[in-house]
Amino acid sequence: MDLSSPAAIARLILPKVPLMLQIAVWHSLRIPQTATKWDLKTELIVKTLRSMLNSSHPTPISEQQRTSLHDPGIKGKMWISKTTFPAPEQDHVLRILHQAVEDLKEPGERYTPAVMAAVEVEWTGYRANVDNHRQRPDLSERQHYSKLMSEVRSDVTLLYFHGGAFFMMDPSTHRATTSHLAHLTNGRVLSVRYRLAPQNPFPAALLDALIAYLSLLYPPSAESFHSPVPAPHIVLAGDSAGGNICVSLVQLLLQINRSTTKSILFHNHTIDLPLPLPAACSTMAAWLDITRSMPSVTANARYDYLPPPFSREYASTFPHCEAWPTDPPRGDLYSDTSILSHPLVSPLTAKDWTGSCPLWFSYGEEMLADEVQVVASKAAKQGVTVVSEQWEAMPHCFALILLGSSMSKKAYQNWGAFCQDAVKGENSRTRGLWIEAKTGKEKEVDIENICRLSDGEIKERMEAAKAARHLGGEGEGKLLPKL
C-alpha cells in the first residue's frame, strides 16, 4: 500500500471508486445495518478500509512494512525533536526482562531472547500560532527540544507507543496523534521507535519500551536533552499494538517488583527496586489477545475493518519476501505460537494486577472489544482504578481514522483529560461508560461484570486458536507462504 505520493494514492483509490459509489447509494437508501449508526463518511472510510485490508492477494510483509515507514515530513502545529537513548553497557535490564518472561512462562513456551539496542525516540510538542503548512525551522535537534519545552504548560509527559500490528508504522506516522495529545494535555510526548516484528520478535519491543521508560526516569547521560522525569508525571499511552506494549509494560513492571532482585545498574545509575510505576496507563483500542480468539472477533465484525485472525490459511496467502517466512518459521509475526498466551504477549491472560497504576481504555464496538473488557474487569476486581469507555458501533482505532467526527473529538478530549487528571493525582473512581453512536449519550455500566468470559473459556479459546496455526507433526513449518 504505497501512499508516498499523490499519484500512488490515486492508484490506490481509483479502483475503489465503484465500491465507494455503491456504499454511498446503499447508505442513502438505509440498506446496510450500519446505516442507522454511521454517517456516510464513516461508512465510506470503514468499508473501503475493509476492502483494502481483506484482499485475497495481500502485499508481501516486507513491502507493507517498508511502505508504512514512509516519513510524511514535519510541518504545521508540532515541534519534533529526534534523539536516541543508548543501550546500557550493563546487562541488568536485559536480565530482569528475561527473568520476568521466564517466571510467567508455562512449560513448552518458546521465545527468541532479546538483545539490547539503542532506542530511537521523538519528543513531540504542540506548536502554537502557526498554520498547518508552516515548515520546520532549520535548527539542531537540541534547539528543537528547547523550542518544544518553551510551549509546555503542564507536568504531563506521555510515553507513546504507536500501533501497526507490531510490524508496521513508526513515530512519524503518528505525529498527528502525538502532537494533538500534547496540545490537549499542555504537555509533551515521547514517541518510541521500538523494533518491529517479524525481524525482531517478542520480547524485543518490550525491552525497548522498558529502556525508554527507565531513560525518562534516569537520563542515560549528561548529553540527554531531558532532565529526570518523576514517575508520577509519566502516563503510558498507545493505540492498538502500542496499547499492548503499554499494558504489557505495566505488567512487566509489576512482575519485576514481585521478584527478589534488590537493585539494577542502568548506565551510571544504581536503581533500587521496586521500580516506580507511572501515573497511569492509557490506551486506544488496545490489542491484548494476539490469538484474536475472543467472541467479539466475529460478533462485532460488521462494525470493523480488521482482517481475519492470523491462521495457517491466512499466513499462506502472503508471498515470500525477506521478512516472511521467518527462519525458523513462526506461526505469528510477533512471536512463536507456543508463547502467544503468555501474559507479556497477550496481557488478557495476566492473573495479578494488584498494585497497578490506573488504567484507561477507550475502544469501539470492535473485534478487539472482549479482550479489553477482560483486562478492565479483572483489574477492577483486584482494586485497580479502571476507566472503560466503549463507543457504540465504532471500529478499531476510530478516534485516529475518523478525524473530525464528534466521536473522535470527544474520545481525544477524554483521553487528554484522563492524562492530565492522572498526573494531578485526581483519578480516584473506577467507572465504565457506554457511549451511544451519533448522540454521544453516556450510560454507566458495571465494569467488574462487563465481561462474562471465564478464565477457563478464555484459555480454551486461546489454545484452540494456537492449535489452528499448526498441522500435524510438521508444526509451524506448515505456515510457509505459498510461492
Coordinates of C-alpha atoms in Angstrom, one line a residue:
M1 CA 0.0 0.0 0.0
D2 CA 2.1 2.9 -1.3
L3 CA 1.0 6.3 0.0
S4 CA 4.2 8.1 -0.8
S5 CA 2.8 10.4 -3.5
P6 CA -0.5 11.8 -4.8
A7 CA -0.1 9.5 -7.8
A8 CA 0.3 6.5 -5.6
I9 CA -2.7 7.5 -3.6
A10 CA -4.7 7.9 -6.8
R11 CA -3.7 4.4 -7.9
L12 CA -4.9 3.1 -4.6
I13 CA -8.2 4.9 -4.5
L14 CA -9.3 4.8 -8.2
P15 CA -10.1 1.1 -8.2
K16 CA -12.3 1.6 -5.2
V17 CA -14.4 4.3 -6.7
P18 CA -17.2 1.8 -7.9
L19 CA -17.3 0.3 -4.4
M20 CA -17.5 3.8 -2.8
L21 CA -20.3 4.8 -5.1
Q22 CA -22.2 1.6 -4.1
I23 CA -21.6 2.3 -0.4
A24 CA -23.0 5.9 -0.8
V25 CA -26.1 4.7 -2.6
W26 CA -26.8 1.9 -0.2
H27 CA -26.3 4.2 2.8
S28 CA -28.7 6.8 1.3
L29 CA -31.3 4.0 1.0
R30 CA -30.6 2.8 4.6
I31 CA -29.9 -0.7 3.3
P32 CA -26.8 -1.6 5.5
Q33 CA -27.4 -2.5 9.2
T34 CA -24.8 0.2 10.0
A35 CA -26.7 3.0 8.3
T36 CA -28.6 3.8 11.5
K37 CA -25.4 4.1 13.5
W38 CA -22.9 5.6 11.0
D39 CA -22.9 8.8 8.9
L40 CA -21.8 8.5 5.2
K41 CA -18.2 9.4 5.9
T42 CA -17.8 6.6 8.5
E43 CA -19.5 4.1 6.1
L44 CA -17.1 5.1 3.3
I45 CA -13.9 5.0 5.4
V46 CA -14.6 1.8 7.3
K47 CA -15.9 -0.3 4.3
T48 CA -13.2 1.0 1.9
L49 CA -10.5 0.1 4.5
R50 CA -12.1 -3.3 5.0
S51 CA -11.9 -3.9 1.3
M52 CA -8.2 -3.0 1.2
L53 CA -7.2 -4.9 4.3
N54 CA -9.1 -8.1 3.4
S55 CA -7.6 -8.6 0.0
S56 CA -7.2 -12.2 -1.2
H57 CA -3.9 -11.2 -2.7
P58 CA -2.0 -9.4 0.1
T59 CA 1.2 -7.4 -0.4
P60 CA 4.4 -9.1 0.9
I61 CA 5.0 -8.4 4.6
S62 CA 8.3 -6.6 3.9
E63 CA 6.6 -4.3 1.3
Q64 CA 3.8 -3.5 3.7
Q65 CA 6.4 -2.7 6.4
R66 CA 8.5 -0.5 4.1
T67 CA 5.6 1.5 2.8
S68 CA 4.2 2.1 6.3
L69 CA 7.6 3.6 7.4
H70 CA 7.3 6.5 4.8
D71 CA 8.0 9.7 6.7
P72 CA 5.5 12.4 5.6
G73 CA 7.7 15.2 6.9
I74 CA 7.3 17.7 9.7
K75 CA 5.3 20.8 9.3
G76 CA 2.5 22.7 10.9
K77 CA 1.4 22.7 14.6
M78 CA 4.1 20.4 16.0
W79 CA 7.5 20.5 17.5
I80 CA 9.6 17.4 16.9
S81 CA 13.0 16.7 18.4
K82 CA 14.7 13.4 17.5
T83 CA 17.2 11.7 19.7
T84 CA 18.4 8.3 20.7
F85 CA 18.6 6.6 24.1
P86 CA 21.8 4.4 24.1
A87 CA 21.6 0.8 25.2
P88 CA 23.1 0.4 28.7
E89 CA 26.5 -1.2 28.8
Q90 CA 25.4 -3.4 31.7
D91 CA 23.0 -6.4 31.0
H92 CA 20.9 -5.9 34.1
V93 CA 17.8 -4.6 32.3
L94 CA 18.0 -7.5 29.8
R95 CA 18.3 -10.0 32.6
I96 CA 15.4 -8.7 34.6
L97 CA 13.3 -8.7 31.4
H98 CA 14.2 -12.3 30.6
Q99 CA 13.7 -13.3 34.2
A100 CA 10.1 -11.9 34.2
V101 CA 9.4 -13.7 30.9
E102 CA 10.7 -17.0 32.4
D103 CA 8.8 -16.5 35.7
L104 CA 5.5 -16.1 33.9
K105 CA 6.1 -18.8 31.3
E106 CA 4.3 -22.1 31.0
P107 CA 6.2 -25.3 30.2
G108 CA 6.7 -25.7 26.5
E109 CA 6.5 -22.0 25.7
R110 CA 9.4 -20.8 23.5
Y111 CA 10.7 -17.3 22.5
T112 CA 13.7 -15.7 20.9
P113 CA 15.8 -14.0 23.6
A114 CA 16.1 -10.3 23.0
V115 CA 19.4 -8.3 22.6
M116 CA 19.8 -4.8 23.7
A117 CA 19.9 -2.0 21.2
A118 CA 19.8 1.8 21.2
V119 CA 16.2 3.2 21.2
E120 CA 15.3 6.0 18.8
V121 CA 12.6 8.4 20.0
E122 CA 10.9 11.6 19.0
W123 CA 10.0 14.3 21.5
T124 CA 6.7 15.8 20.4
G125 CA 5.0 19.1 21.4
Y126 CA 2.3 21.4 20.2
R127 CA 3.5 24.4 18.2
A128 CA 1.1 27.3 18.6
N129 CA 0.4 30.3 16.4
V130 CA 1.4 28.7 13.1
D131 CA -0.7 27.3 10.2
N132 CA -0.8 23.7 9.1
H133 CA 1.7 24.3 6.4
R134 CA 4.5 26.1 8.3
Q135 CA 7.8 24.4 7.7
R136 CA 10.1 23.1 10.4
P137 CA 12.8 25.6 11.3
D138 CA 16.4 24.7 10.4
L139 CA 17.7 24.1 13.9
S140 CA 19.6 21.4 15.8
E141 CA 17.6 18.7 17.5
R142 CA 18.5 20.1 20.9
Q143 CA 17.3 23.5 19.8
H144 CA 14.1 21.9 18.6
Y145 CA 13.7 20.4 22.1
S146 CA 14.2 23.8 23.7
K147 CA 11.5 25.3 21.4
L148 CA 9.2 22.4 22.3
M149 CA 9.7 22.9 26.0
S150 CA 9.1 26.6 25.8
E151 CA 5.5 25.8 25.0
V152 CA 4.9 23.1 27.6
R153 CA 2.4 24.3 30.2
S154 CA 1.9 21.2 32.4
D155 CA 3.9 18.3 34.1
V156 CA 2.4 15.7 31.7
T157 CA 4.9 13.5 29.9
L158 CA 3.3 10.9 27.7
L159 CA 5.4 7.8 26.8
Y160 CA 3.7 6.8 23.5
F161 CA 3.8 3.5 21.6
H162 CA 2.4 3.6 18.1
G163 CA 0.1 0.9 16.6
G164 CA 0.7 -1.1 13.4
A165 CA 0.2 -4.8 14.3
F166 CA 3.8 -4.9 15.7
F167 CA 5.3 -5.0 12.2
M168 CA 4.3 -1.6 10.7
M169 CA 4.4 2.1 11.3
D170 CA 6.6 4.4 13.2
P171 CA 6.6 7.6 15.3
S172 CA 6.5 9.6 12.1
T173 CA 3.1 8.0 11.1
H174 CA 1.6 9.0 14.5
R175 CA 2.8 12.6 14.7
A176 CA -0.7 14.0 14.2
T177 CA -1.9 11.9 17.2
T178 CA 1.0 12.7 19.5
S179 CA 1.0 16.4 18.7
H180 CA -2.7 16.5 19.3
L181 CA -2.3 14.8 22.7
A182 CA 0.5 17.2 23.6
H183 CA -1.9 20.0 22.8
L184 CA -4.8 18.5 24.8
T185 CA -2.6 17.9 27.9
N186 CA -0.4 21.1 27.6
G187 CA 2.4 18.6 27.9
R188 CA 5.0 16.7 25.9
V189 CA 5.1 13.3 24.3
L190 CA 8.0 10.9 23.9
S191 CA 7.2 8.6 20.9
V192 CA 9.2 5.4 20.8
R193 CA 10.6 3.8 17.6
Y194 CA 10.5 0.3 19.0
R195 CA 11.9 -2.6 17.0
L196 CA 9.4 -4.2 14.6
A197 CA 8.5 -7.8 14.0
P198 CA 8.9 -10.2 12.3
Q199 CA 12.6 -9.3 12.2
N200 CA 12.6 -8.5 16.0
P201 CA 10.1 -10.9 17.7
F202 CA 8.9 -10.7 21.3
P203 CA 10.3 -9.5 23.7
A204 CA 12.5 -7.0 21.7
A205 CA 9.8 -4.3 21.5
L206 CA 9.0 -4.7 25.2
L207 CA 12.7 -4.4 26.0
D208 CA 12.8 -1.1 24.0
A209 CA 9.8 0.1 26.0
L210 CA 11.4 -0.7 29.3
I211 CA 14.7 1.1 28.3
A212 CA 12.6 4.2 27.1
Y213 CA 10.7 4.3 30.5
L214 CA 13.9 3.9 32.5
S215 CA 15.6 6.6 30.4
L216 CA 12.9 9.0 31.3
L217 CA 13.3 8.3 35.0
Y218 CA 17.1 8.1 34.8
P219 CA 18.6 10.0 31.8
P220 CA 21.4 8.0 30.4
S221 CA 24.0 10.8 30.3
A222 CA 24.6 14.5 30.7
E223 CA 24.1 14.7 26.9
S224 CA 20.4 13.7 27.3
F225 CA 18.0 16.5 26.3
H226 CA 15.7 16.0 29.3
S227 CA 16.2 16.1 33.0
P228 CA 14.9 13.2 35.2
V229 CA 11.1 12.9 34.8
P230 CA 9.3 11.8 38.1
A231 CA 7.2 8.7 37.6
P232 CA 4.0 10.5 38.8
H233 CA 4.4 12.8 35.8
I234 CA 4.5 9.9 33.2
V235 CA 1.5 8.4 31.5
L236 CA 1.9 5.5 29.2
A237 CA -0.1 5.8 26.0
G238 CA -0.6 3.9 22.8
D239 CA -3.0 2.6 20.2
S240 CA -3.7 -1.0 19.1
A241 CA -0.4 -2.9 19.2
G242 CA 1.1 0.1 21.0
G243 CA -1.7 -0.3 23.6
N244 CA -0.5 -3.9 24.1
I245 CA 3.0 -2.6 24.7
C246 CA 1.7 -0.1 27.3
V247 CA -0.3 -2.7 29.2
S248 CA 2.5 -5.3 28.9
L249 CA 4.9 -2.8 30.3
V250 CA 2.8 -2.2 33.3
Q251 CA 2.6 -6.0 33.9
L252 CA 6.3 -6.3 33.4
L253 CA 7.0 -3.6 36.0
L254 CA 4.7 -5.3 38.4
Q255 CA 6.4 -8.7 37.8
I256 CA 9.9 -7.1 38.2
N257 CA 8.7 -5.6 41.5
R258 CA 7.5 -9.1 42.7
S259 CA 11.0 -10.5 42.1
T260 CA 13.7 -10.9 44.7
T261 CA 16.1 -8.6 42.8
K262 CA 17.2 -5.7 45.1
S263 CA 18.7 -3.3 42.6
I264 CA 19.9 -3.0 39.0
L265 CA 22.5 -0.9 37.2
F266 CA 21.3 1.3 34.3
H267 CA 24.1 3.3 32.7
N268 CA 25.6 5.3 35.6
H269 CA 22.6 4.8 37.9
T270 CA 22.1 2.2 40.6
I271 CA 18.3 1.8 40.8
D272 CA 16.8 0.3 43.9
L273 CA 13.7 -1.9 43.4
P274 CA 10.8 -1.7 43.5
L275 CA 10.7 0.4 40.3
P276 CA 8.3 3.3 40.4
L277 CA 5.1 2.9 38.4
P278 CA 3.9 5.7 36.0
A279 CA 0.9 7.9 37.0
A280 CA -1.3 5.9 34.7
C281 CA -1.7 3.8 31.5
S282 CA -4.0 5.0 28.7
T283 CA -4.8 3.0 25.6
M284 CA -6.9 3.5 22.4
A285 CA -8.3 0.1 21.0
A286 CA -5.6 -1.9 22.7
W287 CA -4.8 -5.3 21.2
L288 CA -4.5 -7.5 24.2
D289 CA -5.0 -11.0 22.7
I290 CA -2.6 -11.8 19.9
T291 CA -4.5 -15.0 19.1
R292 CA -7.6 -12.9 18.5
S293 CA -9.8 -15.7 19.7
M294 CA -12.5 -13.9 21.8
P295 CA -16.2 -13.9 20.6
S296 CA -16.2 -10.2 19.6
V297 CA -13.8 -11.0 16.8
T298 CA -16.8 -12.4 14.9
A299 CA -19.7 -10.8 16.8
N300 CA -18.5 -7.3 16.1
A301 CA -17.1 -7.8 12.6
R302 CA -19.9 -5.8 11.0
Y303 CA -18.6 -2.6 12.7
D304 CA -14.9 -3.2 11.9
Y305 CA -12.4 -3.3 9.1
L306 CA -9.6 -5.5 10.6
P307 CA -8.5 -8.6 8.6
P308 CA -9.3 -12.1 9.9
P309 CA -7.1 -13.5 12.7
F310 CA -3.8 -15.0 11.7
S311 CA -4.2 -18.6 10.7
R312 CA -2.3 -21.2 8.6
E313 CA -4.6 -20.4 5.7
Y314 CA -4.3 -16.6 6.1
A315 CA -0.5 -16.9 6.5
S316 CA -0.1 -18.9 3.4
T317 CA -1.5 -16.1 1.3
F318 CA 1.5 -13.8 1.9
P319 CA 4.1 -14.0 -0.8
H320 CA 7.7 -14.9 0.1
C321 CA 9.8 -11.9 1.0
E322 CA 12.9 -11.1 3.0
A323 CA 10.9 -10.7 6.2
W324 CA 8.4 -13.6 5.9
P325 CA 8.5 -16.5 6.4
T326 CA 11.0 -16.3 9.3
D327 CA 13.8 -18.7 9.8
P328 CA 12.9 -20.9 11.6
P329 CA 9.3 -20.4 10.6
R330 CA 6.8 -19.0 13.2
G331 CA 3.1 -19.1 13.4
D332 CA 2.8 -15.4 14.2
L333 CA 4.6 -12.3 13.1
Y334 CA 5.2 -11.2 16.7
S335 CA 6.2 -14.4 18.5
D336 CA 6.4 -18.1 18.4
T337 CA 2.9 -19.7 18.5
S338 CA 3.7 -21.6 21.7
I339 CA 4.0 -18.3 23.7
L340 CA 1.0 -16.4 22.4
S341 CA -0.9 -16.8 25.6
H342 CA 2.0 -15.5 27.8
P343 CA 0.8 -12.5 29.9
L344 CA 3.5 -10.3 28.4
V345 CA 2.5 -11.2 24.9
S346 CA -1.3 -11.3 25.4
P347 CA -2.0 -9.3 28.6
L348 CA -5.6 -10.6 28.9
T349 CA -4.1 -13.7 30.5
A350 CA -2.3 -11.8 33.3
K351 CA -3.6 -13.1 36.6
D352 CA -2.4 -10.4 39.0
W353 CA -3.0 -6.6 38.6
T354 CA -2.6 -5.8 42.3
G355 CA -0.7 -2.5 42.7
S356 CA -1.1 -1.4 39.1
C357 CA -1.4 2.3 38.2
P358 CA -4.8 3.5 37.0
L359 CA -5.8 2.1 33.6
W360 CA -7.8 3.9 30.9
F361 CA -9.3 2.1 28.0
S362 CA -11.2 3.6 25.0
Y363 CA -12.4 1.3 22.3
G364 CA -15.3 0.8 19.9
E365 CA -17.8 -1.9 19.4
E366 CA -15.0 -3.6 17.6
M367 CA -13.4 -7.0 17.1
L368 CA -11.0 -6.5 20.0
A369 CA -13.6 -5.4 22.5
D370 CA -13.7 -8.6 24.5
E371 CA -10.0 -8.7 25.3
V372 CA -10.1 -5.1 26.6
Q373 CA -13.0 -5.9 28.8
V374 CA -11.3 -9.0 30.2
V375 CA -8.4 -6.9 31.4
A376 CA -10.6 -4.0 32.6
S377 CA -12.9 -6.3 34.6
K378 CA -10.1 -8.3 36.2
A379 CA -8.1 -5.3 37.2
A380 CA -11.1 -3.5 38.7
K381 CA -12.0 -6.6 40.7
Q382 CA -8.4 -6.5 42.1
G383 CA -8.8 -2.9 43.3
V384 CA -7.1 -1.1 40.4
T385 CA -8.7 2.2 39.3
V386 CA -10.0 1.4 35.8
V387 CA -11.9 3.6 33.3
S388 CA -13.5 1.8 30.4
E389 CA -15.1 3.8 27.6
Q390 CA -16.8 1.8 24.9
W391 CA -18.2 3.6 21.8
E392 CA -21.2 2.1 20.2
A393 CA -20.7 0.8 16.6
M394 CA -17.3 2.4 16.3
P395 CA -14.4 0.5 14.6
H396 CA -10.9 -0.2 15.7
C397 CA -8.9 3.0 16.4
F398 CA -11.9 5.1 15.4
A399 CA -10.5 8.2 17.0
L400 CA -7.5 8.1 14.8
I401 CA -9.2 7.2 11.5
L402 CA -12.4 9.2 11.8
L403 CA -10.7 12.6 12.5
G404 CA -13.1 15.5 12.7
S405 CA -16.1 13.4 13.7
S406 CA -17.8 14.2 17.0
M407 CA -16.9 10.8 18.4
S408 CA -13.2 11.2 17.6
K409 CA -13.1 14.7 19.1
K410 CA -14.8 13.6 22.3
A411 CA -12.6 10.4 22.6
Y412 CA -9.5 12.6 22.3
Q413 CA -10.8 15.1 24.8
N414 CA -11.5 12.3 27.3
W415 CA -8.0 10.9 26.7
G416 CA -6.3 14.2 27.3
A417 CA -8.4 14.9 30.4
F418 CA -7.6 11.5 31.9
C419 CA -3.9 12.0 31.4
Q420 CA -4.0 15.5 33.0
D421 CA -6.0 14.2 35.9
A422 CA -3.7 11.2 36.4
V423 CA -0.6 13.5 36.7
K424 CA -2.6 15.8 39.1
G425 CA -3.5 12.7 41.2
E426 CA -7.2 13.2 40.6
N427 CA -8.1 9.8 39.1
S428 CA -10.0 8.2 42.0
R429 CA -13.1 6.5 40.7
T430 CA -13.5 3.3 38.7
R431 CA -16.2 3.6 36.1
G432 CA -17.5 2.1 32.9
L433 CA -19.2 4.0 30.1
W434 CA -21.2 3.0 27.1
I435 CA -21.4 5.9 24.6
E436 CA -24.2 5.9 22.1
A437 CA -23.4 6.3 18.4
K438 CA -24.4 9.7 16.9
T439 CA -26.0 11.1 20.0
G440 CA -22.9 10.6 22.3
K441 CA -25.2 9.9 25.3
E442 CA -23.4 8.1 28.1
K443 CA -24.6 5.2 30.1
E444 CA -22.8 3.8 33.2
V445 CA -22.0 0.1 33.1
D446 CA -20.8 -2.2 35.8
I447 CA -17.1 -2.6 34.9
E448 CA -16.5 -5.5 37.2
N449 CA -19.1 -7.5 35.3
I450 CA -18.6 -6.0 31.9
C451 CA -17.2 -9.3 30.5
R452 CA -18.8 -12.7 31.1
L453 CA -15.9 -14.8 29.9
S454 CA -14.4 -17.2 32.5
D455 CA -10.7 -17.8 32.8
G456 CA -11.3 -21.4 31.6
E457 CA -13.2 -20.3 28.5
I458 CA -10.5 -17.7 27.7
K459 CA -7.8 -20.4 27.9
E460 CA -9.8 -22.8 25.9
R461 CA -10.3 -20.3 23.1
M462 CA -6.7 -19.2 23.0
E463 CA -5.4 -22.8 23.0
A464 CA -7.8 -23.6 20.1
A465 CA -6.5 -20.6 18.2
K466 CA -2.9 -21.6 18.7
A467 CA -3.7 -25.2 17.6
A468 CA -5.3 -23.8 14.4
R469 CA -1.9 -22.5 13.4
H470 CA -0.4 -26.0 13.3
L471 CA -1.0 -29.0 11.1
G472 CA 0.1 -32.4 12.3
G473 CA 3.7 -33.2 13.2
E474 CA 5.2 -30.6 10.9
G475 CA 4.1 -27.8 13.2
E476 CA 4.7 -24.2 12.2
G477 CA 6.6 -25.3 9.1
K478 CA 3.1 -25.8 7.5
L479 CA 2.7 -22.0 7.7
L480 CA 5.2 -21.2 5.0
P481 CA 3.6 -18.9 2.4
K482 CA 2.8 -20.3 -1.0
L483 CA 5.1 -19.5 -3.9

